[in-house]
Coordinates of C-alpha atoms in Angstrom, one line a residue:
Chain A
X1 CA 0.0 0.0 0.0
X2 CA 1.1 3.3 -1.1
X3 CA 1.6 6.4 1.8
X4 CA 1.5 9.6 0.6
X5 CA 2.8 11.8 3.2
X6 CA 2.5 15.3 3.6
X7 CA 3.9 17.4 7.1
X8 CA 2.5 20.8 7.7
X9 CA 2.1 22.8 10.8
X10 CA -1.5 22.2 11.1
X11 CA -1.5 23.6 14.2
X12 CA 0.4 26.9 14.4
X13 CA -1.6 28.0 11.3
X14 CA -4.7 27.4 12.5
X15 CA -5.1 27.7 16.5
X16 CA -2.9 31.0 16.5
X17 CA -0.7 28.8 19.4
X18 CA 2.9 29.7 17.9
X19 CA 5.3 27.1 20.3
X20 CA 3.0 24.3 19.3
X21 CA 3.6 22.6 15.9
X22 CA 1.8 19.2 15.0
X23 CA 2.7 17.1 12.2
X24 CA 0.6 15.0 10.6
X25 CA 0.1 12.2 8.0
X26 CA -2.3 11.6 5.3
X27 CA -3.0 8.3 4.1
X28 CA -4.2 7.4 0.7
X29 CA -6.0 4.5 1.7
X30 CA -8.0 6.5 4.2
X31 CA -10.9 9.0 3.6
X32 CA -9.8 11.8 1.6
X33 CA -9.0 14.7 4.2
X34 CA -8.3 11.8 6.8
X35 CA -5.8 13.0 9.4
X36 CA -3.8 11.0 11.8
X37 CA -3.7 12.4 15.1
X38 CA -0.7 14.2 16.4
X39 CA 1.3 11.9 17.8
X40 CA 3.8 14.2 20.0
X41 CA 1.8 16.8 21.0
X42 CA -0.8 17.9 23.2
X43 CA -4.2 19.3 22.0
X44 CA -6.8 20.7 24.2
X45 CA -10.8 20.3 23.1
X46 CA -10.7 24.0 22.2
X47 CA -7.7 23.5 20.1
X48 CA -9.7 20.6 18.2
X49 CA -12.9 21.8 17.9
X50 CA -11.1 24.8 15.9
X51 CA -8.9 22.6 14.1
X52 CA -11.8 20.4 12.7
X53 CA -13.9 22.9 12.0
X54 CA -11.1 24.4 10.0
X55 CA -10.4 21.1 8.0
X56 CA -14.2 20.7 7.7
X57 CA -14.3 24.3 6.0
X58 CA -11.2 23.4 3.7
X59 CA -13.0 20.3 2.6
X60 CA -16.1 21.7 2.1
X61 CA -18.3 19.8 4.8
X62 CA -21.1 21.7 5.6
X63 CA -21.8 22.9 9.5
X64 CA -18.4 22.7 9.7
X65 CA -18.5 24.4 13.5
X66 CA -21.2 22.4 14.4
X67 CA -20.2 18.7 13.1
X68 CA -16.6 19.5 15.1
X69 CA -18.7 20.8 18.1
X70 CA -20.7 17.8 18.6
X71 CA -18.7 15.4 17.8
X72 CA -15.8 16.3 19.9
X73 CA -18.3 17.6 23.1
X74 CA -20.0 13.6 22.5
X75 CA -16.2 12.0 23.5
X76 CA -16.3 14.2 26.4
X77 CA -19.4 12.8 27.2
X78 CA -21.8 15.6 27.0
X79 CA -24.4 16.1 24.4
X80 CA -23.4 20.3 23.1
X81 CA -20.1 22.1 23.9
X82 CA -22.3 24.6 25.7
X83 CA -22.5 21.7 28.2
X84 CA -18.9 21.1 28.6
X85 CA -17.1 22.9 31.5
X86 CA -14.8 26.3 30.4
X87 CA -12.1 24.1 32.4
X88 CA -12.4 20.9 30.3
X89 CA -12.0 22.9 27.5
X90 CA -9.3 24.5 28.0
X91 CA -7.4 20.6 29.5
X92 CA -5.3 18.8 27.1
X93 CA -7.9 15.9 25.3
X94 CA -5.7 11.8 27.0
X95 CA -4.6 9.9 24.1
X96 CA -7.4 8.1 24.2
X97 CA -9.9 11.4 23.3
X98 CA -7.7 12.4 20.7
X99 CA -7.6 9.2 18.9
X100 CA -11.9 8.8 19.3
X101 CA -11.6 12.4 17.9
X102 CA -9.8 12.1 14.8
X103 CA -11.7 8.7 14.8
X104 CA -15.3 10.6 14.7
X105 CA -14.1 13.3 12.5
X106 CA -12.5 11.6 10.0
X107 CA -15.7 9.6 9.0
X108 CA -17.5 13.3 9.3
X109 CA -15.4 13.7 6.3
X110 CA -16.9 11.3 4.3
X111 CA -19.8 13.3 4.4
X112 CA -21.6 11.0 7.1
X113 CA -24.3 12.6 8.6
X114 CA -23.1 13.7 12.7
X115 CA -25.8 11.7 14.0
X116 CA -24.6 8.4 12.4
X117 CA -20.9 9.3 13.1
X118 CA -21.8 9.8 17.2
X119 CA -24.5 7.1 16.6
X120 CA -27.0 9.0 18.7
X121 CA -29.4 11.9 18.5
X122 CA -31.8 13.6 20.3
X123 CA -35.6 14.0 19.5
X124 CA -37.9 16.0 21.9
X125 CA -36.8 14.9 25.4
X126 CA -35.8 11.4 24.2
X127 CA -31.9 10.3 23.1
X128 CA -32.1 7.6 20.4
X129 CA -29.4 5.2 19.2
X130 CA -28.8 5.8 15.3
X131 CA -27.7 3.8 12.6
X132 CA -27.2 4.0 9.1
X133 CA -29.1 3.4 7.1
X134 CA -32.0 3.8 9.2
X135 CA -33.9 7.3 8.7
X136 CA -32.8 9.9 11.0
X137 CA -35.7 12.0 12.6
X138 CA -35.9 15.6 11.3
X139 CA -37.1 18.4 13.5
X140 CA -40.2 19.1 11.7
X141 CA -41.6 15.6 13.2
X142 CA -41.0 17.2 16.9
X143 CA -43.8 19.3 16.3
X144 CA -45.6 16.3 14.6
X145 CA -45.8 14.8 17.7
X146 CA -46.9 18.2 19.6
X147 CA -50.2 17.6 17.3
X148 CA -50.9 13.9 18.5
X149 CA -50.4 14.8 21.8
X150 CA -52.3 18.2 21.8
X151 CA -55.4 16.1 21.3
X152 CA -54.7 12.8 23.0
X153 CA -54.7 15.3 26.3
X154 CA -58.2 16.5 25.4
X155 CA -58.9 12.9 25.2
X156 CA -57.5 12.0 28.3
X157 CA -58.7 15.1 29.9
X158 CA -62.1 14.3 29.2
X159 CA -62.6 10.2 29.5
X160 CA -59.7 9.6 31.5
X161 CA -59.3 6.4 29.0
X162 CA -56.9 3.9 29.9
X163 CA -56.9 1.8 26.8
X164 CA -55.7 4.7 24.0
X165 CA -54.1 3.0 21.2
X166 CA -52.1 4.1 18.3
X167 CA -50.5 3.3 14.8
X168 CA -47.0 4.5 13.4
X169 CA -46.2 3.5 9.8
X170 CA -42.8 3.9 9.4
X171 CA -41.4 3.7 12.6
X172 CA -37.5 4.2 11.5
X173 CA -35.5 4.4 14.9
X174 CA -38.7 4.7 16.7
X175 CA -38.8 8.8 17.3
X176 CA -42.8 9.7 17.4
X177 CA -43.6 6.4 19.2
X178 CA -41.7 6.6 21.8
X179 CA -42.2 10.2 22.2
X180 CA -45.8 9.7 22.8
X181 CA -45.1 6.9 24.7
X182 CA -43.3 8.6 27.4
X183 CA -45.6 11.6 27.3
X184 CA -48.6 9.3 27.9
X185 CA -48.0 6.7 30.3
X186 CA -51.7 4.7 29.0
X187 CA -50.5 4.4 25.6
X188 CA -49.7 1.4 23.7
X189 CA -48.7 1.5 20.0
X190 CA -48.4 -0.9 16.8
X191 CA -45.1 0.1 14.7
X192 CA -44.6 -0.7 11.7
X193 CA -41.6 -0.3 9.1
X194 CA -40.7 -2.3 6.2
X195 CA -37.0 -2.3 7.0
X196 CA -36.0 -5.0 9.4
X197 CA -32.9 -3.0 10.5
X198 CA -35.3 -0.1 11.5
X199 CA -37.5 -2.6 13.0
X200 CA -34.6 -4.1 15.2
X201 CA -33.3 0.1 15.9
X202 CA -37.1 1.0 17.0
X203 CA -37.0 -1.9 19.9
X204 CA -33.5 -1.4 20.4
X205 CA -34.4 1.9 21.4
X206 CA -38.2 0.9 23.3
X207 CA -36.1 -1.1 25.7
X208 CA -33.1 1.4 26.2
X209 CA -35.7 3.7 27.2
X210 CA -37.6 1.0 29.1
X211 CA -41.1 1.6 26.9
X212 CA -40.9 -2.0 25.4
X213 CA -44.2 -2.9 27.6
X214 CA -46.0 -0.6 25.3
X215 CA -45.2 -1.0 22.0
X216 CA -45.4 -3.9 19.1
X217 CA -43.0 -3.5 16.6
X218 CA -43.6 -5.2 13.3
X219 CA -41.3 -5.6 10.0
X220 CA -44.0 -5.3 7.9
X221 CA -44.8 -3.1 4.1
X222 CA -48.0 -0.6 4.3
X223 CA -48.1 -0.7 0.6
X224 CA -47.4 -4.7 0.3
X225 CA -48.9 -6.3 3.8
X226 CA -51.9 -4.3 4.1
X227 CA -53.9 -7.6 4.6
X228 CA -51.3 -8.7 7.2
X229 CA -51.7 -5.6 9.4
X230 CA -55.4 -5.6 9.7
X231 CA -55.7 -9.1 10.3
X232 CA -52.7 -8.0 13.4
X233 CA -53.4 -4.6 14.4
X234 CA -56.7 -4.0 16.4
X235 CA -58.7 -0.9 16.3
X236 CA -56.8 2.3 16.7
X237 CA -57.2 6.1 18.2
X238 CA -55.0 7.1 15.9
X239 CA -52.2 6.9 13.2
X240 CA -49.2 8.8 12.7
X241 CA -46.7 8.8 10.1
X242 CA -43.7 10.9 8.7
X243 CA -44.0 8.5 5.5
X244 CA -41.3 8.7 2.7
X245 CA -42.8 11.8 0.8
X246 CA -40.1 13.0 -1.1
X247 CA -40.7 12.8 -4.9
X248 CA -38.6 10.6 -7.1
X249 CA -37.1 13.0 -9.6
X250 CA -35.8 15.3 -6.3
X251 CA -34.0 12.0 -5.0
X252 CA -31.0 12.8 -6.5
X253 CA -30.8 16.7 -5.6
X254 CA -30.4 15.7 -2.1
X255 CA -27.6 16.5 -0.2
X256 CA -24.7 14.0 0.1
X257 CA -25.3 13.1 3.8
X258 CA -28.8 12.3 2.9
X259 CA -28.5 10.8 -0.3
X260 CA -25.3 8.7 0.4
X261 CA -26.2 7.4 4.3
X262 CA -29.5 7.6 4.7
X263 CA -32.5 4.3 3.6
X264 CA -33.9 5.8 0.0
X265 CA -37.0 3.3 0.7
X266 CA -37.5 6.0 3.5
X267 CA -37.3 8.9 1.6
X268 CA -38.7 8.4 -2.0
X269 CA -42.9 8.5 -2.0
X270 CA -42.8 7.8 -6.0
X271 CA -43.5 10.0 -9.0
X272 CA -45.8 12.3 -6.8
X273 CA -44.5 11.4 -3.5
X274 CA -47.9 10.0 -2.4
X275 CA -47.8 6.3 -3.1
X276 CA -47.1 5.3 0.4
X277 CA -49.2 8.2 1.9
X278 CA -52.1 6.7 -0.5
X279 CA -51.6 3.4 1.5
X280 CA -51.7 5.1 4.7
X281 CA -54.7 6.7 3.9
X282 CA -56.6 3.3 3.0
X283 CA -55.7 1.6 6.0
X284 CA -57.1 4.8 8.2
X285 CA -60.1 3.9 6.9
X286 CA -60.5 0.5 8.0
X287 CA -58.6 0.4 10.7
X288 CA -59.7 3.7 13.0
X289 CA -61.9 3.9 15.6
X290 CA -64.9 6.5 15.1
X291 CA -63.7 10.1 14.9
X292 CA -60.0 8.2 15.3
X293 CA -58.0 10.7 13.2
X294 CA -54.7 10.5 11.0
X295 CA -51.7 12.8 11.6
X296 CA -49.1 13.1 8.6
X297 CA -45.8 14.7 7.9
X298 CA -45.9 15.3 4.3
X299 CA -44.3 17.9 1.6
X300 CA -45.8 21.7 1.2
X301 CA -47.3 20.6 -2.1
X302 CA -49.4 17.8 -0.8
X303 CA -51.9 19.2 1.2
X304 CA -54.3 20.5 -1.4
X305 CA -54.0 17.5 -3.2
X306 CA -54.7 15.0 -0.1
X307 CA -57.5 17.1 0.4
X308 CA -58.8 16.6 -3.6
X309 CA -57.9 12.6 -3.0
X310 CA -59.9 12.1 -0.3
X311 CA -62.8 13.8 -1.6
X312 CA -63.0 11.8 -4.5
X313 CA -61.4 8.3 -3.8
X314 CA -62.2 8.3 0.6
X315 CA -65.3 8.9 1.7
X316 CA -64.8 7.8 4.9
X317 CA -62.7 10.6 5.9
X318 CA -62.6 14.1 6.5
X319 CA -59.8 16.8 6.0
X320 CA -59.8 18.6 9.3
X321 CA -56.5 20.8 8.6
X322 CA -53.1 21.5 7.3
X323 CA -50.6 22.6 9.9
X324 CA -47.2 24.6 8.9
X325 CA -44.0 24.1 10.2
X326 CA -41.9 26.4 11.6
X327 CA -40.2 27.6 8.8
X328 CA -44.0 28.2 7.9
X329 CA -44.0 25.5 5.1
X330 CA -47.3 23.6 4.9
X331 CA -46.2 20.4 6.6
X332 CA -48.8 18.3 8.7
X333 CA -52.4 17.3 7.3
X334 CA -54.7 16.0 9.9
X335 CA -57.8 13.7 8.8
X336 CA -60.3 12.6 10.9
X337 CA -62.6 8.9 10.3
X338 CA -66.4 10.5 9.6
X339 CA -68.4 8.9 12.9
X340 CA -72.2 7.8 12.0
X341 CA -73.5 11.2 11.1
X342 CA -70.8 12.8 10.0
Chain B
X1 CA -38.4 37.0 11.4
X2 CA -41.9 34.7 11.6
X3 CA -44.8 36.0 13.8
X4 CA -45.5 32.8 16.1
X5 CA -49.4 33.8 16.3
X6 CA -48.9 32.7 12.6
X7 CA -48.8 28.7 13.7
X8 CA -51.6 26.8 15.6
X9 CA -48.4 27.1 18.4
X10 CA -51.0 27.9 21.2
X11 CA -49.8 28.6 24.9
X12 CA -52.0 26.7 27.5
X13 CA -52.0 28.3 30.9
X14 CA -50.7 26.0 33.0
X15 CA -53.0 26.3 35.5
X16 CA -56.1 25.4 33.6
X17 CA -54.5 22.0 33.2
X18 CA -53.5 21.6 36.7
X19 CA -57.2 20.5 38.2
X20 CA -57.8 17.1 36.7
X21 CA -55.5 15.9 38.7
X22 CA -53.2 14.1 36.2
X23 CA -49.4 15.6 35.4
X24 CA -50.1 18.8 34.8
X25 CA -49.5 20.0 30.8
X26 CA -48.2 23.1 29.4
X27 CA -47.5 24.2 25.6
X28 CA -47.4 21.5 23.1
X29 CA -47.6 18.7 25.6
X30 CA -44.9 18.9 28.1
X31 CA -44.8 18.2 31.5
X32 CA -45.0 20.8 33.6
X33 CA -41.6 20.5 36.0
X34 CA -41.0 22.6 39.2
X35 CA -37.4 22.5 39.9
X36 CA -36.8 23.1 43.6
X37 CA -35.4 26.2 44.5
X38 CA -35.8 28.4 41.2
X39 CA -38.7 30.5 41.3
X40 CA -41.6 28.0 39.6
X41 CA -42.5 29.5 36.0
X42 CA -46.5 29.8 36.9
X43 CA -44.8 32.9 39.2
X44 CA -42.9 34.8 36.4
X45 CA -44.6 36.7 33.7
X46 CA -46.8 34.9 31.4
X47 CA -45.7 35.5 27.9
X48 CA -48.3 35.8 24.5
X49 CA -47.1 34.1 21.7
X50 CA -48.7 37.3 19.7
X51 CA -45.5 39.2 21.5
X52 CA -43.0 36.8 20.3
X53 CA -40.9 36.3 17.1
X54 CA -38.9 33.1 16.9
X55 CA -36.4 32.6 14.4
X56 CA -34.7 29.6 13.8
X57 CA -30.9 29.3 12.6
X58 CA -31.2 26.2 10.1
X59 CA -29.9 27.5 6.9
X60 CA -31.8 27.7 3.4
X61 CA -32.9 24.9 1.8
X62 CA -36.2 22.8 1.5
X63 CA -36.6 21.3 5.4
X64 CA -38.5 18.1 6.1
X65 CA -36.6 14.9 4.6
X66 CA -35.0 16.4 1.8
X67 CA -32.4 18.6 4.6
X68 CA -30.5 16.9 7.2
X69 CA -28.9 19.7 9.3
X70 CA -27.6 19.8 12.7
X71 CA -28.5 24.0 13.4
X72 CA -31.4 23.9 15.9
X73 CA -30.7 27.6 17.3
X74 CA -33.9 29.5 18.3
X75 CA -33.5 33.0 18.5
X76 CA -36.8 34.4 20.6
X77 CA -37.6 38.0 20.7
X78 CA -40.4 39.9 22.8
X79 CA -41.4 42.7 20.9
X80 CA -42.7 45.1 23.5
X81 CA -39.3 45.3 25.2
X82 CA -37.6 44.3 22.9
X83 CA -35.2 41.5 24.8
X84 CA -33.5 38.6 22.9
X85 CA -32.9 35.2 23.7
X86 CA -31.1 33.1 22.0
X87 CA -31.0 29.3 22.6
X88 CA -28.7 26.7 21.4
X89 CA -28.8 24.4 24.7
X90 CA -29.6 20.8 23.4
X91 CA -30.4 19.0 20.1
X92 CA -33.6 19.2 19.9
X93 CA -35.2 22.5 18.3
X94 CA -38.3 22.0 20.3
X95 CA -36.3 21.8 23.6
X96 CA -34.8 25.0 22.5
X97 CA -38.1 26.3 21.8
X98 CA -39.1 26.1 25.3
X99 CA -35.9 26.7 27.3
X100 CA -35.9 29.7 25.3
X101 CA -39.3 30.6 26.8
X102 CA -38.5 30.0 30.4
X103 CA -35.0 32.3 29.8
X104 CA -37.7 34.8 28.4
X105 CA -39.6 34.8 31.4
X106 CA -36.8 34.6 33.5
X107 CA -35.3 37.8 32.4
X108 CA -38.9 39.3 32.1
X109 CA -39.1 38.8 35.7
X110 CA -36.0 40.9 36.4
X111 CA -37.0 43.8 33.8
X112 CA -40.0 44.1 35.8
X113 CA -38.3 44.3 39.0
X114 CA -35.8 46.4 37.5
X115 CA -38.8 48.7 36.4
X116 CA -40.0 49.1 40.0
X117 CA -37.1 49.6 41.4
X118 CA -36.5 52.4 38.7
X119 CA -39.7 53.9 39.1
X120 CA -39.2 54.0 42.8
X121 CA -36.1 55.6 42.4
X122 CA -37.4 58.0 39.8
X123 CA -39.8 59.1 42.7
X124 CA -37.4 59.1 45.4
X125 CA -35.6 62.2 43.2
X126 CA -38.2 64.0 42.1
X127 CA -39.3 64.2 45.7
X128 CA -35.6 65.4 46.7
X129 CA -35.9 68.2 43.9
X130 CA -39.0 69.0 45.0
X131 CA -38.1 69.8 49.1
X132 CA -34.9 71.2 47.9
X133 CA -36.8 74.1 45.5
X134 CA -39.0 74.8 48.7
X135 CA -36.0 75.1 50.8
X136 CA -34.2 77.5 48.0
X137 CA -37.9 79.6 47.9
X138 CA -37.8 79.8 51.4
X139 CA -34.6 81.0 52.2
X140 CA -35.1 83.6 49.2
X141 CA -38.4 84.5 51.2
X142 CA -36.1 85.5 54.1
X143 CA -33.6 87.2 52.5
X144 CA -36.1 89.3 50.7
X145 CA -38.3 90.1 53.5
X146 CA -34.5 90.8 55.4
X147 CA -33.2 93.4 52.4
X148 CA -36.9 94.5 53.2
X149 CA -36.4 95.4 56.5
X150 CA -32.6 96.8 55.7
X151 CA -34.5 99.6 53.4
X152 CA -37.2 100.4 55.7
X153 CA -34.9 101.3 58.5
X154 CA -32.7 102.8 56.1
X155 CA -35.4 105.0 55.0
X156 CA -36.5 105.9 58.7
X157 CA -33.1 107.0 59.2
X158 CA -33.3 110.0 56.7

């Protein structure tokens, strides 16, 4: 194997500390950008999180800052720098640090998305394992979940039920059911995902937050097992989805982290970006209680036409509203299963 | 810079949840937490979401599935006094949302005080000007009603 190497004082150019000089190597056989860690110097976590971030910028890694911030405050065990202590900042990283570091950072540069690299992430109050190529939750679903809850509390409020039961299609690593799992200790929830490795993440993650009790996780298709989940799933409250939405011909505009890392079966809803929504929808119908109603994440241009499909092709339901996000993008429909004389 | 009142984000008093006797709920279904020692959030200001403007620090680009970014700052600002908060504490944006809130309040809290404390002072001065002008008047009183005097005996003299 052929080492190209190339010495440069890395760190006097960069961190601005004059005495300190670092050498480093660059393999070809490694990532391009890889860096081996300074073998004969010390390094404090300030000194790295400006270093990466530097050798993000140069090879044009977006959220450079960030990706260095995170993934250097995760080795020192915290979840944001902010949390990190001025003094352990300012301490020389052990041997040990540096080389989970450069580790870390060195598969940042392959464009892997920061939640894969630190293999966690954090949605609402809840810290969720993550792995490739499983789905990684997106903000916009926090406030997904604020709907479904918004009303389960009227429900609860008003019956005091103890039996509330819910569907997820799509499950991924688990995100929105186990949110409104913890929120809502009487829950209990059918997942569903037609990935087995998200299926494996989602329980992973139900016992590591000890929710497991509460929630059936099934590797099954919405489009292809629809027979399969009616004859397993009871009668629901509710179903909730952030369905792949995403039309086919923007697949391959994504960005790299997305497009390279992350499941495409998650992501790509067909040539209009409703095929699995259209699923979704046909199940709500047959599986929802009375007045049960249907909460989806889906793309700013589907709302009208949701509304149009169900009017023409789903009787059985009614569109309450369309909710916007908050980067005020129409984002969340919510339908509703027409009771007797509706 | 979006106008929250915009969004179905709607602020529940926490107190109207607080009777039926189940954990108590504020906006967008959290818990409501009283952390021993700090001053509980149903005692500091109440803030209307028509008085805010939230911003949020993720970049351009078209959000949902198709953007995997990593910004969750939320920048909070109360229009009638015009303090900023800015909130970058964990990694969730709706986390942020609400810490930023409770900062809000916290620091409304201490403009208010502040505001009494000024007013108080503000009274406390005039109240000094005021006794001190008396004082000047009266001692001018004298002093003219003395220079009086002066003349008159001067002018029984001759």
């Amino acid at each position: 194997m052929m080492f190209k190497t190339i010495w440069f004082r890395l760190m006097h150019r960069y961190s601005g500390v004059s005495k300190q000089r670092s050498v480093v190597r660059l393999s070809s056989s490694a990532a391009e950008g890889a860096v081996a860690p300074p073998a004969d110097c010390s390094v404090t976590a300030e000194q790295a999180v400006r270093l990466w971030a530097r050798h993000f910028t140069l090879h044009g890694i977006s959220e450079p800052l960030l990706s260095s911030q995170y993934i250097i405050s995760h080795v020192l065990g915290e979840k944001t720098l902010e949390r990190v202590s001025r003094k352990r900042l300012r301490d020389t990283l052990t041997d040990r640090e540096i080389e989970r570091v450069w580790k870390l950072c060195s598969k940042r540069l392959t464009r892997m998305p920061v939640q894969y690299v630190i293999e966690e992430w954090d949605f609402r109050d809840l810290t969720l394992k993550m792995k490739r190529p499983v789905f990684i939750p997106r903000p916009e679903t926090e406030e997904l979940v604020s709907l479904v809850l918004e009303d389960l509390q009227l429900i609860q409020g008003e019956s005091h039920r103890t039996d509330l039961r819910g569907l997820e299609v799509g499950c991924g690593s688990g995100a929105i059911s186990l949110s409104l799992l913890r929120s809502i200790p009487q829950l209990r929830v059918f997942a569903l995902d037609q990935s087995q490795t998200a299926v494996c993440l989602t329980t992973e993650n139900a016992n590591r937050l000890g929710l497991q009790d509460r929630l059936d996780v099934h590797h099954l298709d919405v489009i292809k097992d629809a027979d399969a989940i009616l004859s397993k799933c009871d009668l629901v409250d509710f179903i909730v989805s952030n369905p792949p939405y995403l039309l086919s011909q923007d697949m391959k505009t994504l960005q790299t982290e997305i497009f390279r890392f992350e499941d495409h079966a998650a992501l790509d809803g067909g040539l209009d970006g409703l095929s699995v929504i259209r699923s979704i929808l046909g199940l709500g119908s047959k599986l929802l209680k009375k007045r049960g109603r249907i909460y989806l994440e889906v793309a700013p241009c589907h709302p009208p036409v949701i509304q149009q499909l169900i009017e023409d092709m789903m009787p059985g339901l009614l569109y309450l509203e369309t909710h916007c996000d908050l980067t005020n993008r129409p984002r969340f429909c919510i339908l509703q299963k027409k009771g007797e004389n509706d | 810079m979006l106008s929250v009142g915009q969004r179905l984000w709607r602020l529940r008093g926490p107190l109207t949840s607080l009777t039926s006797g189940h954990t108590p709920w504020t906006v967008t279904g959290w818990p409501l937490v009283l952390a021993a020692g700090k001053k509980h959030q149903i005692d500091l200001p109440l803030v209307h979401e028509e008085e805010l403007e939230e911003q949020f620090v993720r970049g351009s680009g078209p959000g949902g599935q198709a953007t995997n970014k990593t910004s969750n700052c939320v920048v909070l600002k109360h229009i009638p006094t015009g303090i900023v908060v800015k909130c970058h504490e964990t990694r969730s944006v709706d986390l942020n949302r609400r810490r930023a809130r409770e900062i809000l309040r916290e620091k409304l809290d201490i403009f208010k005080g502040e505001e009494s404390e000024l007013l108080k002072m503000r009274r406390e001065s005039i109240q000094r000007k005021q006794d001190k002008r008396r004082k000047v008047n009266e001692n001018m009183e004298k002093k003219r009603r003395f220079k009086e005097r002066l003349c008159s005996e001067e002018e029984e003299k001759h």
